[in-house]
XYZ file of C-alpha atoms in Angstrom:
238
model
C 0.000 0.000 0.000
C 1.445 3.377 -0.996
C 1.422 6.582 1.029
C -1.038 8.145 -1.377
C -3.402 5.190 -0.970
C -3.419 5.724 2.792
C -3.865 9.477 2.616
C -6.615 9.593 0.035
C -8.545 6.740 1.624
C -8.628 8.827 4.818
C -9.625 12.104 3.151
C -13.307 11.919 4.146
C -12.160 11.631 7.794
C -10.320 14.978 7.825
C -11.479 16.713 10.980
C -11.898 20.427 11.567
C -8.629 20.742 13.471
C -6.712 19.077 10.636
C -8.356 21.465 8.183
C -7.340 24.420 10.345
C -3.728 23.216 10.511
C -3.608 22.767 6.735
C -5.089 26.241 6.281
C -2.572 27.878 8.608
C 0.369 26.121 6.944
C -0.950 27.207 3.556
C -1.442 30.763 4.781
C 2.118 30.971 6.118
C 3.494 29.637 2.817
C 1.344 32.105 0.882
C 2.501 35.102 2.928
C 6.153 34.131 2.422
C 5.556 33.750 -1.298
C 3.749 37.086 -1.539
C 6.494 38.891 0.369
C 9.085 37.231 -1.842
C 7.299 38.295 -5.026
C 6.129 41.767 -4.004
C 9.555 42.756 -2.661
C 11.285 41.645 -5.848
C 13.491 39.198 -3.934
C 12.295 36.253 -6.047
C 14.141 33.661 -3.992
C 13.736 30.220 -5.585
C 13.338 28.372 -2.276
C 10.569 30.696 -1.094
C 8.879 30.353 -4.471
C 8.972 26.562 -4.115
C 7.474 26.715 -0.617
C 4.757 29.028 -1.877
C 3.634 26.433 -4.436
C 1.980 24.356 -1.693
C -0.348 27.157 -0.564
C -3.177 26.994 -3.090
C -3.307 23.162 -3.278
C -3.753 22.984 0.507
C -6.358 25.746 0.494
C -8.160 23.908 -2.303
C -8.139 20.629 -0.371
C -9.646 22.263 2.715
C -12.211 24.036 0.547
C -13.202 20.733 -1.068
C -13.661 19.158 2.352
C -15.767 22.059 3.607
C -18.152 22.335 0.645
C -18.979 18.631 0.924
C -19.243 18.669 4.714
C -21.951 21.341 4.731
C -24.105 22.838 1.959
C -22.903 26.028 0.302
C -25.216 28.931 1.130
C -25.652 32.155 -0.793
C -25.199 34.080 2.448
C -21.757 32.563 2.929
C -20.870 33.212 -0.696
C -22.007 36.830 -0.397
C -19.607 37.302 2.523
C -16.815 35.779 0.453
C -17.592 38.043 -2.517
C -17.473 41.029 -0.174
C -14.092 40.014 1.249
C -12.772 39.422 -2.268
C -13.753 42.959 -3.250
C -12.234 44.398 -0.072
C -8.992 42.502 -0.739
C -8.716 43.659 -4.352
C -7.137 47.119 -3.765
C -4.435 45.605 -1.555
C -3.853 42.834 -4.082
C -3.278 45.351 -6.865
C -1.055 47.609 -4.747
C 1.026 44.631 -3.615
C 1.615 43.214 -7.098
C 1.210 46.070 -9.568
C 4.991 46.273 -9.993
C 4.968 42.635 -11.131
C 2.528 43.408 -13.944
C -0.800 42.696 -12.224
C -3.570 44.989 -13.491
C -6.213 46.525 -11.213
C -8.960 44.417 -12.786
C -7.193 41.054 -12.404
C -8.929 39.099 -9.665
C -7.373 37.909 -6.421
C -7.681 34.314 -5.277
C -10.793 34.895 -3.144
C -12.716 35.483 -6.361
C -11.617 32.007 -7.492
C -13.166 30.382 -4.424
C -16.304 32.511 -4.730
C -16.807 31.751 -8.429
C -16.335 28.013 -7.935
C -18.535 28.193 -4.853
C -21.375 29.481 -7.031
C -20.887 26.506 -9.337
C -21.015 24.117 -6.377
C -24.168 25.823 -5.114
C -25.780 25.120 -8.482
C -24.729 21.454 -8.254
C -26.147 21.178 -4.732
C -29.393 23.075 -5.427
C -29.986 22.974 -9.189
C -32.513 25.473 -10.502
C -32.671 28.238 -13.084
C -31.605 30.892 -10.601
C -28.468 29.109 -9.365
C -27.615 28.082 -12.936
C -27.847 31.688 -14.129
C -25.762 33.027 -11.236
C -23.147 30.305 -11.720
C -22.782 30.938 -15.451
C -22.728 34.704 -14.941
C -20.024 34.626 -12.279
C -17.829 32.214 -14.231
C -18.194 34.239 -17.430
C -17.118 37.397 -15.591
C -14.405 35.743 -13.500
C -12.552 33.730 -16.151
C -11.384 36.707 -18.281
C -10.129 38.415 -15.092
C -8.374 35.354 -13.645
C -4.943 35.838 -15.192
C -3.328 36.595 -11.821
C -5.140 33.758 -10.016
C -4.317 30.599 -11.966
C -7.036 31.017 -14.620
C -8.896 27.786 -15.480
C -6.189 25.746 -13.748
C -7.334 27.083 -10.391
C -10.963 26.204 -11.056
C -9.940 22.704 -12.143
C -7.987 22.184 -8.926
C -10.966 23.243 -6.812
C -13.251 20.921 -8.770
C -10.928 17.941 -8.337
C -10.556 18.703 -4.625
C -14.321 18.561 -4.189
C -14.547 15.320 -6.186
C -11.991 13.685 -3.882
C -14.426 14.107 -0.993
C -17.567 13.308 -2.977
C -16.361 9.878 -4.125
C -15.196 6.629 -2.534
C -13.175 3.566 -3.498
C -11.838 3.392 -7.040
C -13.633 6.580 -8.037
C -11.883 8.437 -5.244
C -8.504 7.139 -6.381
C -9.274 8.358 -9.889
C -10.256 11.733 -8.450
C -7.027 11.750 -6.434
C -5.029 11.118 -9.600
C -6.913 13.978 -11.220
C -6.154 16.153 -8.204
C -2.433 15.376 -8.412
C -2.467 16.143 -12.122
C -4.272 19.433 -11.534
C -1.650 20.436 -8.937
C 1.062 19.814 -11.521
C -0.858 21.801 -14.133
C -1.418 24.620 -11.651
C 2.295 25.383 -11.493
C 3.162 24.396 -15.067
C 3.858 27.998 -16.182
C 6.573 28.220 -13.502
C 8.507 25.203 -14.786
C 9.169 21.614 -13.790
C 10.837 22.342 -10.454
C 7.865 24.356 -9.224
C 5.433 21.754 -10.526
C 7.110 19.022 -8.495
C 7.571 21.291 -5.480
C 3.867 22.064 -5.349
C 2.870 18.409 -5.553
C 5.487 16.898 -3.242
C 5.355 19.559 -0.520
C 1.553 19.463 -0.486
C 1.551 15.670 -0.242
C 4.142 15.647 2.559
C 2.163 18.218 4.521
C -1.063 16.268 4.037
C 0.528 12.993 5.166
C 1.973 14.581 8.318
C -1.303 16.259 9.253
C -3.415 13.138 8.591
C -1.151 10.970 10.729
C -0.266 13.281 13.612
C -3.061 15.828 14.179
C -5.918 14.391 16.265
C -9.425 15.749 16.624
C -9.648 18.740 18.948
C -10.841 22.292 19.304
C -10.566 24.559 16.281
C -7.497 26.754 16.042
C -8.123 30.497 16.547
C -6.918 31.584 13.107
C -8.638 28.816 11.192
C -11.917 30.696 10.845
C -10.499 33.931 9.486
C -8.724 33.078 6.242
C -10.552 35.603 4.050
C -10.095 38.420 6.552
C -6.412 37.628 7.117
C -5.899 37.364 3.368
C -7.292 40.859 2.812
C -5.344 42.243 5.779
C -1.940 40.904 4.758
C -2.380 42.238 1.215
C -3.358 45.650 2.580
C -0.238 45.688 4.765
C 2.084 44.646 1.930
C 0.477 47.079 -0.496
C 0.558 49.908 2.038
C 4.224 49.370 2.845
C 5.146 49.323 -0.842
C 3.260 52.587 -1.385
C 5.236 54.240 1.419
C 8.659 53.069 0.251
């Protein structure tokens, strides 16, 4: 039995504390990567570490959307935080070529969340909203992984929706989507994203027991907007 067999067979059993740990690890990696990019340091090691951030966020997102139904109220809050984060996102990365209209990663989760809401409660209204949000988001997604990001979120959800052989197929699709996610950055970053994410997932699955939620686990969207505002503000003052 391989490590991946063990991990992906246990995916449906991810508890809330494990999800919080994965989220906090991903957030720390993301902040390091953003500081590395925004400052112009462009250190290769920090770039490699940063490649695990979105795959881990996607995995936790996939677990959460299957664990409880997606509500429009929750999505509205996420859309609001995405809009609040956008000025900081542009200020932080405008020197790297990011345009003001290019969406931050919260828009990726919100757009895919609308698609999941349609799948969970299919009707004309949710279908229209899903198609509208995707049609608006995709042209603006150049700074947030484009269709590759949506594919990764979809495969993450499928890993928790399926069991047995179907889950293993979804896991293979998830691994492939992680590789594709970082394909524009080259082979080293592709492998870094996959291997570091897998190592982190194995460690958390094996060594983090059920327990109370971690304080920062509930506030990803708010912390995301805050750290971008800080980075963008500092760059404006220097």
